[in-house]
């Protein structure tokens, strides 16, 4: 069970250049799955495990994220607009979100490690969750935290099997025994982006240094020092890097088969 005051830092400042169809007008974490930004899907995943405070690292088109949360009711309710006076009336009500969101400007060109380091001034505890704003999974957040607590290290990453972009055929002779469309790859693990970090993991990033990434400057050094634990997640995991990924996630949602929900 995670502590009641655990917070999650979410990286939401990248440009998402491989999803240009959507990210020309909005940051990638605001691309919708089933009419709801993937950022909110990620927050609701953590909320189911008790996390009630999120620190969002803004960058590219950060004002879109600011506007969404500041005007959450207006974005999600039916509205009546009096065009003669510009008065807006909310019709009905919208279920409130029972968590808080801290929106932190971390710079347009800042790399991921430096973004998290900039956000630490808003993190109240010594240990926090960290994740990217463009991936979902049916991950057990309690189990992730327990892995971190048992290991006693500065950081823990979630290792996942990436989904194949091609169908997999199990062949016997000249006959297909099974065919699976885009299965999870059985061999090999990659960083799934769901992490637990202590503040000391970012201690080497100097104030004002924008050029440090988690993937090059933080996690590899923790691993070299024996300070990086691994939580293996063999279940569903999917990032949203491309239009194809976005379409897949929306199809799962529309079919009522979204494993992360």
Short mmCIF file of C-alpha atoms in Angstrom, two decimals:
data_model
loop_
_atom_site.label_atom_id
_atom_site.label_comp_id
_atom_site.label_asym_id
_atom_site.label_seq_id
_atom_site.Cartn_x
_atom_site.Cartn_y
_atom_site.Cartn_z
CA UNK A 1 0.00 0.00 0.00
CA UNK A 2 1.43 3.37 -1.00
CA UNK A 3 1.66 6.20 1.57
CA UNK A 4 -1.37 8.51 1.63
CA UNK A 5 0.70 11.57 0.70
CA UNK A 6 2.47 10.13 -2.36
CA UNK A 7 2.49 12.44 -5.39
CA UNK A 8 3.09 11.85 -9.08
CA UNK A 9 5.20 14.00 -11.39
CA UNK A 10 4.04 13.76 -15.01
CA UNK A 11 6.20 14.83 -17.95
CA UNK A 12 3.98 16.73 -20.37
CA UNK A 13 6.32 19.12 -22.17
CA UNK A 14 7.54 17.27 -25.25
CA UNK A 15 6.57 18.17 -28.81
CA UNK A 16 5.38 14.73 -29.98
CA UNK A 17 6.81 15.14 -33.47
CA UNK A 18 5.78 11.62 -34.59
CA UNK A 19 2.13 12.46 -33.93
CA UNK A 20 2.16 15.68 -35.91
CA UNK A 21 -1.43 15.20 -37.09
CA UNK A 22 -2.53 16.04 -33.53
CA UNK A 23 0.37 17.85 -31.92
CA UNK A 24 0.46 20.78 -34.31
CA UNK A 25 -2.43 22.17 -32.27
CA UNK A 26 -2.03 20.58 -28.81
CA UNK A 27 0.66 18.91 -26.68
CA UNK A 28 0.67 15.13 -26.93
CA UNK A 29 -0.68 14.55 -23.40
CA UNK A 30 -3.84 16.40 -24.48
CA UNK A 31 -4.55 14.08 -27.41
CA UNK A 32 -7.85 12.38 -26.60
CA UNK A 33 -8.71 8.75 -26.01
CA UNK A 34 -12.47 8.37 -25.99
CA UNK A 35 -12.92 12.13 -25.76
CA UNK A 36 -10.65 12.48 -22.69
CA UNK A 37 -6.99 13.58 -22.81
CA UNK A 38 -4.53 10.72 -22.27
CA UNK A 39 -3.08 12.86 -19.47
CA UNK A 40 -6.34 12.51 -17.55
CA UNK A 41 -6.43 8.76 -18.19
CA UNK A 42 -2.99 8.52 -16.56
CA UNK A 43 -4.07 10.64 -13.58
CA UNK A 44 -7.17 8.49 -13.05
CA UNK A 45 -5.00 5.35 -13.12
CA UNK A 46 -2.87 6.72 -10.27
CA UNK A 47 -5.93 8.03 -8.43
CA UNK A 48 -7.37 4.51 -8.20
CA UNK A 49 -4.34 3.68 -6.06
CA UNK A 50 -4.75 6.70 -3.81
CA UNK A 51 -2.60 9.40 -5.43
CA UNK A 52 -4.37 12.75 -5.04
CA UNK A 53 -1.76 15.32 -6.06
CA UNK A 54 -0.11 15.61 -9.47
CA UNK A 55 2.75 17.88 -10.55
CA UNK A 56 2.64 18.35 -14.33
CA UNK A 57 5.81 19.50 -16.10
CA UNK A 58 4.72 21.85 -18.89
CA UNK A 59 6.62 22.89 -22.00
CA UNK A 60 5.38 22.74 -25.59
CA UNK A 61 1.90 24.34 -25.81
CA UNK A 62 1.60 24.23 -22.03
CA UNK A 63 -1.17 26.84 -22.11
CA UNK A 64 -3.50 24.20 -23.59
CA UNK A 65 -3.03 22.07 -20.47
CA UNK A 66 -3.39 25.10 -18.19
CA UNK A 67 -6.64 26.09 -19.87
CA UNK A 68 -8.07 22.57 -19.66
CA UNK A 69 -7.65 22.25 -15.91
CA UNK A 70 -8.45 25.86 -15.00
CA UNK A 71 -11.67 25.59 -17.04
CA UNK A 72 -12.33 21.91 -16.43
CA UNK A 73 -16.10 22.33 -15.93
CA UNK A 74 -16.44 24.46 -19.06
CA UNK A 75 -14.56 21.90 -21.14
CA UNK A 76 -16.72 19.00 -19.97
CA UNK A 77 -20.25 20.41 -19.47
CA UNK A 78 -23.08 21.43 -21.77
CA UNK A 79 -23.07 25.22 -22.07
CA UNK A 80 -25.48 27.99 -23.00
CA UNK A 81 -23.82 31.13 -24.34
CA UNK A 82 -25.77 34.40 -24.55
CA UNK A 83 -24.16 36.02 -27.57
CA UNK A 84 -25.63 39.42 -26.74
CA UNK A 85 -23.81 39.58 -23.38
CA UNK A 86 -21.19 36.81 -23.69
CA UNK A 87 -22.62 35.29 -20.50
CA UNK A 88 -21.94 31.55 -20.14
CA UNK A 89 -24.23 29.25 -18.18
CA UNK A 90 -23.29 25.67 -17.33
CA UNK A 91 -26.19 23.31 -18.04
CA UNK A 92 -26.27 20.43 -15.61
CA UNK A 93 -23.17 19.48 -13.68
CA UNK A 94 -19.86 17.71 -14.15
CA UNK A 95 -18.51 15.20 -11.65
CA UNK A 96 -15.58 16.94 -9.95
CA UNK A 97 -12.09 15.49 -9.95
CA UNK A 98 -11.10 14.60 -6.40
CA UNK A 99 -7.42 15.45 -6.77
CA UNK A 100 -5.27 18.53 -7.27
CA UNK A 101 -3.00 19.43 -10.17
CA UNK A 102 0.11 21.62 -9.94
CA UNK A 103 1.04 23.07 -13.33
CA UNK A 104 4.74 23.87 -13.55
CA UNK A 105 6.35 25.73 -16.44
CA UNK A 106 9.58 23.81 -17.10
CA UNK A 107 10.63 25.37 -20.43
CA UNK A 108 10.02 24.70 -24.09
CA UNK A 109 13.35 22.97 -24.82
CA UNK A 110 14.16 21.45 -21.43
CA UNK A 111 15.03 17.74 -21.36
CA UNK A 112 13.19 15.26 -19.16
CA UNK A 113 15.61 15.02 -16.24
CA UNK A 114 15.88 18.79 -15.96
CA UNK A 115 12.07 19.08 -16.12
CA UNK A 116 11.65 16.76 -13.15
CA UNK A 117 14.41 18.58 -11.27
CA UNK A 118 12.62 21.90 -11.83
CA UNK A 119 9.38 20.44 -10.49
CA UNK A 120 10.93 19.11 -7.26
CA UNK A 121 10.27 22.37 -5.41
CA UNK A 122 6.57 21.44 -5.52
CA UNK A 123 7.05 17.81 -4.39
CA UNK A 124 6.33 17.66 -0.67
CA UNK A 125 7.82 14.28 0.18
CA UNK A 126 11.21 12.69 -0.47
CA UNK A 127 9.80 9.90 -2.67
CA UNK A 128 7.44 10.36 -5.60
CA UNK A 129 6.07 8.65 -8.68
CA UNK A 130 7.21 9.89 -12.08
CA UNK A 131 5.85 9.03 -15.49
CA UNK A 132 5.48 10.23 -19.04
CA UNK A 133 2.25 11.84 -20.20
CA UNK A 134 1.75 9.60 -23.22
CA UNK A 135 1.46 6.00 -22.07
CA UNK A 136 -1.11 3.79 -20.35
CA UNK A 137 -0.93 0.35 -18.74
CA UNK A 138 -2.88 -1.98 -16.49
CA UNK A 139 -0.07 -1.64 -13.96
CA UNK A 140 -0.52 -2.28 -10.24
CA UNK A 141 0.82 0.96 -8.74
CA UNK A 142 0.78 -0.55 -5.23
CA UNK A 143 3.03 -3.38 -6.43
CA UNK A 144 5.36 -0.88 -8.12
CA UNK A 145 5.73 1.05 -4.87
CA UNK A 146 6.30 -2.14 -2.87
CA UNK A 147 9.09 -3.15 -5.27
CA UNK A 148 10.72 0.23 -4.69
CA UNK A 149 10.30 0.09 -0.91
CA UNK A 150 11.79 -3.41 -0.66
CA UNK A 151 14.76 -2.53 -2.85
CA UNK A 152 15.69 0.56 -0.85
CA UNK A 153 17.29 2.28 -3.83
CA UNK A 154 17.12 5.83 -5.21
CA UNK A 155 14.97 4.84 -8.16
CA UNK A 156 12.76 2.11 -9.59
CA UNK A 157 11.69 1.75 -13.21
CA UNK A 158 8.94 -0.40 -14.65
CA UNK A 159 10.15 -2.83 -17.29
CA UNK A 160 7.59 -3.85 -19.93
CA UNK A 161 7.40 -5.98 -23.05
CA UNK A 162 6.68 -3.61 -25.95
CA UNK A 163 3.81 -4.53 -28.27
CA UNK A 164 4.80 -5.72 -31.72
CA UNK A 165 3.72 -3.58 -34.65
CA UNK A 166 3.06 -6.71 -36.68
CA UNK A 167 0.88 -9.77 -36.31
CA UNK A 168 2.55 -12.91 -34.95
CA UNK A 169 1.94 -16.31 -36.60
CA UNK A 170 2.73 -19.59 -34.87
CA UNK A 171 3.49 -21.99 -37.74
CA UNK A 172 3.55 -25.77 -37.82
CA UNK A 173 4.69 -27.01 -41.19
CA UNK A 174 2.66 -25.01 -43.69
CA UNK A 175 -0.26 -24.41 -41.32
CA UNK A 176 -0.85 -21.47 -39.01
CA UNK A 177 -1.58 -22.80 -35.50
CA UNK A 178 -2.37 -19.36 -34.07
CA UNK A 179 -2.44 -15.78 -35.30
CA UNK A 180 -2.19 -12.88 -32.87
CA UNK A 181 -2.53 -9.28 -34.02
CA UNK A 182 0.13 -7.05 -32.45
CA UNK A 183 0.95 -9.21 -29.41
CA UNK A 184 3.24 -8.17 -26.56
CA UNK A 185 6.78 -9.24 -27.40
CA UNK A 186 7.81 -12.12 -25.13
CA UNK A 187 11.55 -11.43 -25.15
CA UNK A 188 13.28 -8.24 -24.11
CA UNK A 189 12.30 -5.52 -21.65
CA UNK A 190 12.14 -1.75 -22.11
CA UNK A 191 11.51 1.21 -19.81
CA UNK A 192 7.72 1.50 -19.51
CA UNK A 193 7.87 4.98 -17.97
CA UNK A 194 6.18 4.27 -14.62
CA UNK A 195 8.86 5.14 -12.06
CA UNK A 196 9.44 5.79 -8.39
CA UNK A 197 12.22 8.23 -7.53
CA UNK A 198 13.76 9.82 -4.48
CA UNK A 199 14.78 13.46 -4.74
CA UNK A 200 18.44 12.48 -4.35
CA UNK A 201 18.23 10.73 -7.74
CA UNK A 202 18.11 14.20 -9.34
CA UNK A 203 20.71 15.81 -7.04
CA UNK A 204 23.40 15.98 -9.72
CA UNK A 205 21.30 18.26 -11.97
CA UNK A 206 22.37 21.83 -11.31
CA UNK A 207 19.85 24.65 -11.09
CA UNK A 208 19.33 26.18 -14.53
CA UNK A 209 20.73 23.17 -16.38
CA UNK A 210 18.14 22.35 -19.06
CA UNK A 211 20.12 19.66 -20.88
CA UNK A 212 19.82 16.61 -18.61
CA UNK A 213 17.53 13.75 -19.58
CA UNK A 214 16.22 10.93 -17.43
CA UNK A 215 17.08 8.44 -20.14
CA UNK A 216 20.74 9.45 -20.62
CA UNK A 217 21.88 11.37 -17.55
CA UNK A 218 19.85 10.01 -14.63
CA UNK A 219 18.67 6.40 -14.98
CA UNK A 220 21.92 5.00 -16.50
CA UNK A 221 23.98 6.59 -13.71
CA UNK A 222 21.65 5.16 -11.06
CA UNK A 223 22.06 1.74 -12.68
CA UNK A 224 25.87 2.06 -12.73
CA UNK A 225 25.80 2.93 -9.04
CA UNK A 226 23.57 -0.03 -8.19
CA UNK A 227 20.79 2.37 -7.21
CA UNK A 228 18.13 1.44 -9.78
CA UNK A 229 15.56 -1.26 -9.05
CA UNK A 230 13.27 -2.84 -11.65
CA UNK A 231 9.58 -3.67 -11.39
CA UNK A 232 8.57 -6.14 -14.11
CA UNK A 233 5.12 -5.59 -15.61
CA UNK A 234 4.09 -8.36 -17.99
CA UNK A 235 0.58 -7.03 -18.63
CA UNK A 236 -0.81 -4.43 -21.01
CA UNK A 237 1.30 -1.39 -21.84
CA UNK A 238 1.00 1.01 -24.77
CA UNK A 239 2.62 4.34 -25.50
CA UNK A 240 1.08 6.83 -27.91
CA UNK A 241 3.91 7.79 -30.24
CA UNK A 242 2.14 7.66 -33.59
CA UNK A 243 -1.25 8.08 -35.22
CA UNK A 244 -1.50 4.28 -35.35
CA UNK A 245 -0.99 4.09 -31.58
CA UNK A 246 -3.67 6.74 -31.03
CA UNK A 247 -6.10 4.84 -33.24
CA UNK A 248 -5.44 1.56 -31.39
CA UNK A 249 -6.05 3.13 -27.97
CA UNK A 250 -9.27 4.76 -29.16
CA UNK A 251 -10.48 1.46 -30.65
CA UNK A 252 -9.85 -0.33 -27.35
CA UNK A 253 -11.75 2.38 -25.49
CA UNK A 254 -14.68 2.38 -27.90
CA UNK A 255 -14.96 -1.42 -27.65
CA UNK A 256 -14.99 -1.32 -23.84
CA UNK A 257 -11.70 -3.25 -23.79
CA UNK A 258 -9.30 -0.63 -22.39
CA UNK A 259 -7.19 -2.63 -19.89
CA UNK A 260 -5.97 0.49 -18.07
CA UNK A 261 -9.48 1.84 -17.30
#
